[in-house]
Coordinates of C-alpha atoms in Angstrom, one line a residue:
Chain M
M263 CA 7.1 -49.2 -18.1
A264 CA 6.3 -45.7 -19.5
S265 CA 6.6 -45.3 -23.2
L266 CA 9.7 -43.5 -24.6
K267 CA 7.7 -40.6 -25.8
E268 CA 5.9 -40.0 -22.6
V269 CA 9.1 -39.9 -20.6
K270 CA 10.6 -37.6 -23.1
T271 CA 7.7 -35.1 -22.8
K272 CA 7.9 -35.3 -19.1
I273 CA 11.6 -34.5 -19.1
A274 CA 11.0 -31.5 -21.3
G275 CA 8.2 -30.3 -19.0
V276 CA 10.3 -30.6 -15.8
K277 CA 13.1 -28.8 -17.6
K278 CA 10.8 -25.8 -18.4
T279 CA 9.6 -25.7 -14.8
S280 CA 13.1 -25.6 -13.5
Q281 CA 13.9 -22.8 -15.8
I282 CA 11.0 -20.8 -14.4
T283 CA 11.9 -21.5 -10.8
K284 CA 15.5 -20.6 -11.4
A285 CA 14.5 -17.3 -12.9
M286 CA 12.2 -16.6 -10.0
N287 CA 15.0 -17.4 -7.7
M288 CA 17.2 -14.9 -9.3
V289 CA 14.5 -12.2 -9.4
A290 CA 13.9 -12.8 -5.7
A291 CA 17.6 -12.5 -5.0
S292 CA 17.8 -9.1 -6.7
K293 CA 14.6 -7.9 -5.1
L294 CA 15.9 -9.1 -1.7
R295 CA 19.0 -6.9 -2.2
G296 CA 16.8 -3.9 -2.9
A297 CA 14.7 -4.6 0.1
Q298 CA 17.6 -5.1 2.4
Q299 CA 19.1 -1.8 1.2
K300 CA 15.8 -0.1 2.1
M301 CA 16.0 -1.6 5.5
D302 CA 19.5 -0.5 6.0
N303 CA 18.5 3.0 4.9
F304 CA 15.6 3.1 7.3
R305 CA 17.5 1.9 10.3
P306 CA 19.3 5.2 11.2
Y307 CA 15.9 7.0 11.1
A308 CA 14.3 4.4 13.4
N309 CA 17.2 4.5 15.8
Q310 CA 17.4 8.2 16.0
F311 CA 13.6 8.3 16.5
N312 CA 13.9 5.8 19.4
T313 CA 16.6 7.8 21.1
A314 CA 14.6 11.0 20.8
M315 CA 11.5 9.2 22.1
N316 CA 13.5 7.8 25.0
S317 CA 14.8 11.1 26.1
L318 CA 11.4 12.7 25.8
S319 CA 9.2 10.0 27.4
G320 CA 11.6 9.5 30.3
S321 CA 10.7 12.8 31.8
M322 CA 7.0 12.5 31.4
E323 CA 3.8 11.1 32.7
T324 CA 2.8 9.0 29.8
S325 CA -0.8 8.0 30.6
Q326 CA -2.0 11.5 29.6
F327 CA -1.5 10.8 25.9
P328 CA -4.5 9.2 24.2
L329 CA -2.3 7.0 22.1
M330 CA -0.5 5.6 25.2
E331 CA -3.6 5.2 27.4
V332 CA -3.8 1.7 28.8
R333 CA -7.4 0.6 29.1
E334 CA -9.1 -2.6 30.2
V335 CA -8.7 -4.8 27.1
K336 CA -12.0 -5.9 25.7
N337 CA -11.5 -5.5 22.0
V338 CA -8.3 -6.4 20.3
E339 CA -7.3 -5.5 16.8
L340 CA -4.7 -7.5 15.0
L341 CA -2.8 -5.9 12.2
V342 CA -1.6 -8.9 10.1
I343 CA 1.0 -8.2 7.5
T344 CA 1.8 -10.8 4.9
S345 CA 2.9 -10.6 1.3
D346 CA 0.6 -10.3 -1.7
R347 CA 2.0 -13.3 -3.6
G348 CA 2.6 -16.9 -2.7
L349 CA 5.3 -19.2 -3.9
C350 CA 7.5 -18.4 -1.0
G351 CA 7.4 -21.6 1.1
S352 CA 5.6 -21.6 4.4
F353 CA 6.4 -17.9 5.1
N354 CA 2.9 -16.5 4.9
A355 CA 1.3 -19.7 6.4
N356 CA 3.5 -19.2 9.4
I357 CA 2.4 -15.7 10.0
M358 CA -1.2 -16.6 9.6
K359 CA -0.9 -19.5 11.9
A360 CA 0.7 -17.2 14.5
A361 CA -2.2 -14.7 14.0
E362 CA -4.8 -17.4 14.3
R363 CA -3.2 -18.8 17.5
L364 CA -3.3 -15.4 19.0
M365 CA -6.8 -14.9 17.9
K366 CA -8.0 -18.1 19.5
Q367 CA -6.1 -17.3 22.7
L368 CA -7.7 -13.9 22.9
E369 CA -11.1 -15.2 22.2
A370 CA -10.7 -17.8 24.9
E371 CA -10.1 -15.0 27.3
G372 CA -13.4 -13.5 26.2
K373 CA -12.0 -10.7 24.1
K374 CA -13.4 -9.6 20.8
V375 CA -11.0 -9.7 17.9
S376 CA -11.0 -7.7 14.7
L377 CA -8.5 -7.8 11.9
V378 CA -6.8 -5.4 9.7
C379 CA -5.1 -7.3 6.9
V380 CA -2.1 -6.0 4.8
G381 CA -1.3 -8.2 1.8
K382 CA -3.6 -10.4 -0.3
K383 CA -2.6 -13.6 1.5
S384 CA -3.8 -12.7 4.9
R385 CA -7.0 -11.1 3.4
N386 CA -7.8 -14.3 1.5
Y387 CA -7.0 -16.5 4.5
F388 CA -9.1 -14.6 7.0
R389 CA -11.9 -13.5 4.7
K390 CA -14.2 -16.4 5.7
T391 CA -13.9 -15.5 9.4
G392 CA -15.8 -12.3 8.8
K393 CA -13.6 -10.4 11.2
V394 CA -11.6 -8.5 8.7
R395 CA -12.4 -4.9 9.2
K396 CA -10.2 -3.4 6.6
S397 CA -7.6 -4.7 4.2
Y398 CA -4.8 -3.2 2.2
L399 CA -3.8 -5.0 -1.0
D400 CA -1.0 -4.6 -3.5
I401 CA 1.1 -2.3 -1.5
M402 CA 3.8 -4.6 -0.4
G403 CA 5.8 -4.3 -3.6
T404 CA 6.8 -0.7 -3.3
F405 CA 7.3 0.1 0.4
Q406 CA 5.8 3.6 0.3
M407 CA 5.9 5.5 3.5
F408 CA 2.4 7.0 2.8
N409 CA 0.9 3.5 2.8
A410 CA 2.3 2.9 6.2
R411 CA 0.9 6.3 7.3
E412 CA -2.5 5.4 6.1
I413 CA -2.6 2.1 7.9
A414 CA -1.2 3.7 11.1
Q415 CA -3.9 6.4 11.0
E416 CA -6.6 3.8 10.4
V417 CA -5.7 1.7 13.5
A418 CA -5.0 4.8 15.6
A419 CA -8.4 6.1 14.7
S420 CA -10.2 3.0 15.8
F421 CA -8.1 2.9 19.0
L422 CA -8.9 6.5 19.8
A423 CA -12.6 6.0 19.1
G424 CA -12.6 3.2 21.6
E425 CA -13.4 0.5 19.1
S426 CA -10.3 -1.3 20.0
D427 CA -8.4 -1.2 23.3
Q428 CA -5.2 -2.8 22.1
V429 CA -3.6 -3.3 18.7
Q430 CA -1.2 -6.1 18.1
L431 CA 1.1 -6.3 15.1
V432 CA 1.6 -9.7 13.5
Y433 CA 4.3 -9.9 10.9
G434 CA 7.3 -11.9 9.7
Q435 CA 10.6 -10.8 11.2
F436 CA 13.6 -10.9 9.0
V437 CA 16.3 -12.6 11.0
S438 CA 18.6 -13.6 8.2
V439 CA 18.3 -14.7 4.6
A440 CA 17.8 -18.3 5.8
V441 CA 15.5 -17.5 8.8
Q442 CA 12.3 -15.6 8.9
R443 CA 10.2 -15.8 12.0
P444 CA 6.6 -14.8 12.6
N445 CA 6.5 -12.2 15.3
V446 CA 3.9 -10.4 17.4
G447 CA 4.4 -7.0 18.9
Q448 CA 2.1 -4.5 20.6
L449 CA 1.4 -1.4 18.6
L450 CA -1.1 0.4 20.7
P451 CA -1.2 1.6 23.3
I452 CA 2.3 2.7 22.6
Q453 CA 4.4 1.3 25.3
T454 CA 7.0 3.5 27.0
L455 CA 10.4 2.6 26.0
G456 CA 11.1 2.8 29.7
G457 CA 12.4 -0.8 29.7
D458 CA 15.5 0.1 27.8
A459 CA 15.8 3.6 29.2
G460 CA 15.8 2.2 32.7
A461 CA 18.8 0.0 32.0
Q462 CA 20.9 2.9 30.6
P463 CA 19.5 6.1 31.9
V464 CA 19.6 8.8 29.2
A465 CA 22.0 11.5 30.1
A466 CA 19.8 14.2 31.6
V467 CA 20.3 16.8 29.0
D468 CA 18.2 19.9 29.6
Y469 CA 16.6 20.4 26.3
I470 CA 14.8 23.5 25.3
Y471 CA 11.5 22.3 24.0
E472 CA 9.5 24.0 21.4
P473 CA 6.6 23.7 21.8
S474 CA 6.2 22.1 25.2
P475 CA 7.3 18.5 25.6
N476 CA 3.7 17.4 25.8
E477 CA 2.9 19.0 22.5
I478 CA 5.9 17.5 20.9
M479 CA 4.8 14.1 22.1
D480 CA 1.4 14.7 20.4
V481 CA 3.2 15.1 17.2
L482 CA 5.8 12.4 17.7
L483 CA 3.5 9.6 18.8
P484 CA 1.6 9.3 15.5
L485 CA 4.9 9.5 13.7
Y486 CA 6.3 6.8 15.9
L487 CA 3.3 4.7 14.9
N488 CA 4.1 5.2 11.3
V489 CA 7.7 4.1 11.9
M490 CA 6.5 0.9 13.6
V491 CA 4.1 0.0 10.8
Y492 CA 6.6 0.9 8.1
R493 CA 9.2 -1.3 9.8
G494 CA 6.8 -4.2 9.9
M495 CA 6.1 -3.8 6.2
L496 CA 9.8 -3.6 5.4
E497 CA 10.5 -6.7 7.5
V498 CA 7.7 -8.6 5.8
G499 CA 8.8 -7.5 2.3
T500 CA 12.4 -8.5 2.9
S501 CA 11.4 -11.8 4.5
E502 CA 9.1 -12.5 1.6
H503 CA 11.9 -12.3 -1.0
A504 CA 14.3 -14.2 1.2
A505 CA 11.7 -17.0 1.7
R506 CA 10.9 -17.1 -2.0
M507 CA 14.6 -17.3 -2.8
T508 CA 15.0 -20.3 -0.6
A509 CA 11.8 -21.9 -1.8
M510 CA 12.7 -21.5 -5.5
D511 CA 16.2 -22.8 -4.8
N512 CA 14.6 -25.9 -3.4
A513 CA 12.2 -26.2 -6.3
T514 CA 15.1 -26.0 -8.8
R515 CA 17.0 -28.6 -6.9
A516 CA 13.9 -30.9 -6.8
C517 CA 13.5 -30.4 -10.6
K518 CA 17.1 -31.4 -11.1
D519 CA 16.6 -34.6 -9.1
M520 CA 13.5 -35.4 -11.1
I521 CA 15.3 -34.9 -14.4
T522 CA 18.1 -37.3 -13.3
N523 CA 15.6 -39.9 -12.4
L524 CA 13.5 -39.5 -15.6
T525 CA 16.6 -39.6 -17.7
L526 CA 17.6 -42.9 -16.1
I527 CA 14.1 -44.3 -16.9
Y528 CA 14.3 -43.0 -20.4
N529 CA 17.7 -44.5 -21.1
K530 CA 16.6 -47.9 -19.6
A531 CA 13.5 -47.8 -21.8
R532 CA 15.6 -46.9 -24.8
Q533 CA 18.1 -49.7 -24.1
S534 CA 15.5 -52.4 -23.7
G535 CA 13.9 -51.2 -26.9
I536 CA 17.2 -51.6 -28.8
T537 CA 17.8 -55.0 -27.2
A538 CA 14.3 -56.2 -28.3
E539 CA 14.9 -54.9 -31.8
L540 CA 18.3 -56.7 -32.0
M541 CA 16.7 -59.9 -30.8
D542 CA 14.1 -59.6 -33.6
I543 CA 16.8 -59.1 -36.3
V544 CA 18.9 -61.9 -35.0
G545 CA 15.9 -64.2 -34.8
G546 CA 14.8 -63.3 -38.3
A547 CA 18.3 -63.9 -39.7
E548 CA 18.5 -67.3 -38.0
A549 CA 15.2 -68.3 -39.4
L550 CA 16.2 -67.3 -43.0
R551 CA 19.4 -69.3 -42.8
G552 CA 17.2 -72.1 -41.6
Chain J
M173 CA 33.7 31.8 11.0
A174 CA 35.8 29.0 12.3
E175 CA 33.2 27.2 14.3
T176 CA 30.8 25.0 12.5
I177 CA 27.9 22.8 13.5
R178 CA 27.2 19.3 12.1
L179 CA 24.0 19.1 10.1
E180 CA 22.4 15.8 9.6
I181 CA 19.1 15.1 7.7
V182 CA 17.7 11.6 8.1
T183 CA 14.6 10.3 6.4
P184 CA 13.1 6.8 6.2
R185 CA 14.9 6.4 2.9
G186 CA 18.2 7.0 4.4
A187 CA 20.5 9.8 5.4
V188 CA 20.2 12.7 3.0
L189 CA 22.9 14.9 4.2
S190 CA 25.7 15.0 6.7
E191 CA 27.8 18.1 6.6
D192 CA 29.6 20.7 8.7
V193 CA 27.9 24.0 8.2
D194 CA 27.9 27.6 9.6
I195 CA 24.3 28.2 10.1
V196 CA 21.0 26.3 9.7
T197 CA 17.6 27.9 9.3
A198 CA 14.5 25.8 9.5
P199 CA 10.7 26.1 9.8
G200 CA 10.0 25.2 13.4
Y201 CA 6.8 25.0 15.3
G202 CA 6.8 28.6 16.3
G203 CA 8.2 30.0 13.1
E204 CA 11.6 30.0 11.5
F205 CA 14.6 29.5 13.7
G206 CA 18.3 29.6 13.2
V207 CA 20.9 27.5 14.7
L208 CA 24.6 28.4 15.0
A209 CA 27.5 26.4 16.3
N210 CA 27.4 25.4 20.0
H211 CA 23.7 25.9 20.3
A212 CA 22.1 24.8 23.6
P213 CA 20.3 21.4 23.5
F214 CA 17.0 22.0 21.7
L215 CA 14.1 19.9 20.5
S216 CA 11.4 21.2 18.2
T217 CA 8.8 19.9 15.8
I218 CA 9.3 20.8 12.2
K219 CA 6.6 22.0 9.8
I220 CA 6.6 21.5 6.0
G221 CA 8.9 24.2 4.6
V222 CA 12.3 25.0 3.5
L223 CA 15.5 24.4 5.3
T224 CA 18.5 26.7 4.5
Y225 CA 22.0 26.1 5.4
K226 CA 25.1 28.2 4.8
K227 CA 28.7 27.1 4.6
G228 CA 31.2 29.8 3.9
H229 CA 29.8 31.6 0.9
D230 CA 27.7 28.7 -0.3
S231 CA 24.2 28.2 0.7
A232 CA 21.6 25.6 -0.2
Q233 CA 18.0 25.0 0.3
I234 CA 16.2 21.8 1.0
M235 CA 12.5 21.1 1.1
I236 CA 11.5 19.2 4.2
S237 CA 8.2 17.8 5.4
G238 CA 7.0 17.0 8.8
G239 CA 9.1 15.7 11.6
F240 CA 11.3 17.0 14.3
C241 CA 14.8 18.2 14.9
K242 CA 17.2 17.7 17.8
V243 CA 20.2 19.8 18.7
S244 CA 22.8 18.4 21.0
D245 CA 26.6 18.2 21.2
N246 CA 27.1 20.7 18.4
K247 CA 25.1 18.5 16.1
I248 CA 21.7 19.3 14.6
T249 CA 19.7 16.3 13.4
F250 CA 16.5 16.5 11.4
L251 CA 14.2 13.5 11.4
V252 CA 11.8 14.2 8.7
E253 CA 9.5 12.2 6.5
S254 CA 11.0 13.5 3.3
A255 CA 13.7 15.9 2.2
E256 CA 14.6 17.1 -1.3
G257 CA 17.5 19.3 -2.3
G258 CA 16.6 22.4 -4.3
R259 CA 18.3 21.1 -7.4
E260 CA 16.5 17.8 -7.4
I261 CA 13.1 19.2 -7.4
D262 CA 11.0 18.9 -10.5
V263 CA 9.5 22.4 -10.8
D264 CA 6.9 21.5 -13.4
R265 CA 5.6 18.7 -11.2
A266 CA 5.5 20.9 -8.2
L267 CA 3.6 23.5 -10.1
R268 CA 1.1 20.9 -11.3
A269 CA 0.8 19.6 -7.8
K270 CA 0.1 23.1 -6.5
E271 CA -2.7 23.7 -9.0
R272 CA -4.2 20.3 -8.2
A273 CA -4.0 20.9 -4.5
E274 CA -5.6 24.3 -4.9
K275 CA -8.5 22.9 -6.8
R276 CA -9.0 20.1 -4.3
L277 CA -8.8 22.6 -1.5
A278 CA -11.5 24.7 -3.0
A279 CA -13.7 21.7 -3.6
A280 CA -13.2 20.4 -0.1
R281 CA -14.0 23.8 1.4
S282 CA -17.2 24.1 -0.5
Q283 CA -18.3 20.7 0.7
Q284 CA -17.0 21.2 4.2
E285 CA -15.0 18.0 4.3
K286 CA -12.6 18.4 7.0
I287 CA -10.3 15.5 6.2
N288 CA -10.0 16.3 2.5
Q289 CA -9.3 19.9 3.4
T290 CA -6.5 19.0 5.8
R291 CA -5.0 16.7 3.2
A292 CA -5.2 19.3 0.4
E293 CA -3.7 21.9 2.6
A294 CA -0.8 19.7 3.4
A295 CA -0.3 18.9 -0.3
L296 CA -0.4 22.6 -1.1
Q297 CA 2.1 23.4 1.6
R298 CA 4.4 20.7 0.3
A299 CA 4.1 22.0 -3.3
M300 CA 4.8 25.6 -2.2
A301 CA 7.8 24.5 -0.1
R302 CA 9.2 22.6 -3.1
L303 CA 8.8 25.6 -5.3
K304 CA 10.5 27.8 -2.8
A305 CA 13.4 25.4 -2.3
S306 CA 13.9 25.2 -6.0
G307 CA 14.2 28.9 -6.2
Q308 CA 11.1 29.5 -8.2
K309 CA 8.6 32.0 -7.3
A310 CA 5.5 30.4 -6.1
A311 CA 3.3 32.5 -8.2

């Protein structure tokens, strides 16, 4: 049986840990609120953008735009977005597993894969593979649009230069506070939103375009790319905080269980100590009376 | 002036403005354009610059940066990367940004760096637009 003192120190230690995890839980909760707010703010922009793209691309031959050009796929670039920090359960691990699975599958098909990593976790994980072409660190905390723009320009440049024929986005989708799912989506070539538009044909409004629709598309497509990357970053950021909240909640609960068990052990040890002492005293008194 | 048009400005950070106004003037691809109520459907790209709208006797200026605008159903929607109302703009900061951009532009020009030059130009345009929207003379 562990000595009294040892158990006591252990209890104190676990208590401290639970304080930390509890604080982290609360921090994550408030950050989650902020991130969710940002997502809500962003949604109208993204929706409006999609509608505009729909009404534009519906009337156009899309293959003429370099960013929409479908080529034979030989080189694939994966844009993997994870968080910068850990302690959020299996959230990052799940994203990286999804990315790795995709990588293996693509390589089995004889395609070359390169990686662009956003977030420290993915960079560290894939560093050893030697396939990381570029990484962006310490940008997940702030959700700045210009970060997304930089990343979008980077992948677009390599796509336009012919270094990659397809760009896939691997990120963690925020489904709800309890559920975050790794998700894969095609970034480049930009797919026509025809799928949805076909289902509900956009009312054929005769817009006056200025400049010509084609030139507008040239401006809109890079912006659209920004929107996609930014949304990925927002989703990952929000998911990260949600995942951390859950993980820290679990940790706090585990700490509580441990404290209960340890206290039980402590009390047992204390009681048996007292019993032993009593036996000593009683034994001594008996002997004296003799 | 009974007829008004709905003006909406949306950025990635959320809707900035949603108001019924008399007239909107904005920096379009081919120069400034004005939109009144019941304008025909219209789609244009937007350059960095100043958007002005009037409502009765009040008018306001907003600095907007790249994006596009859509007019349909008596509604004009601006989808831009950023928008700042004239009163929110930090004039000192914009002035400093302008100086910085001018220096960078000069440096980039002398070294013939195309990318830096484009970037500096964009930064300069933004700073100028901010100053204009805040009502300060971009001296």
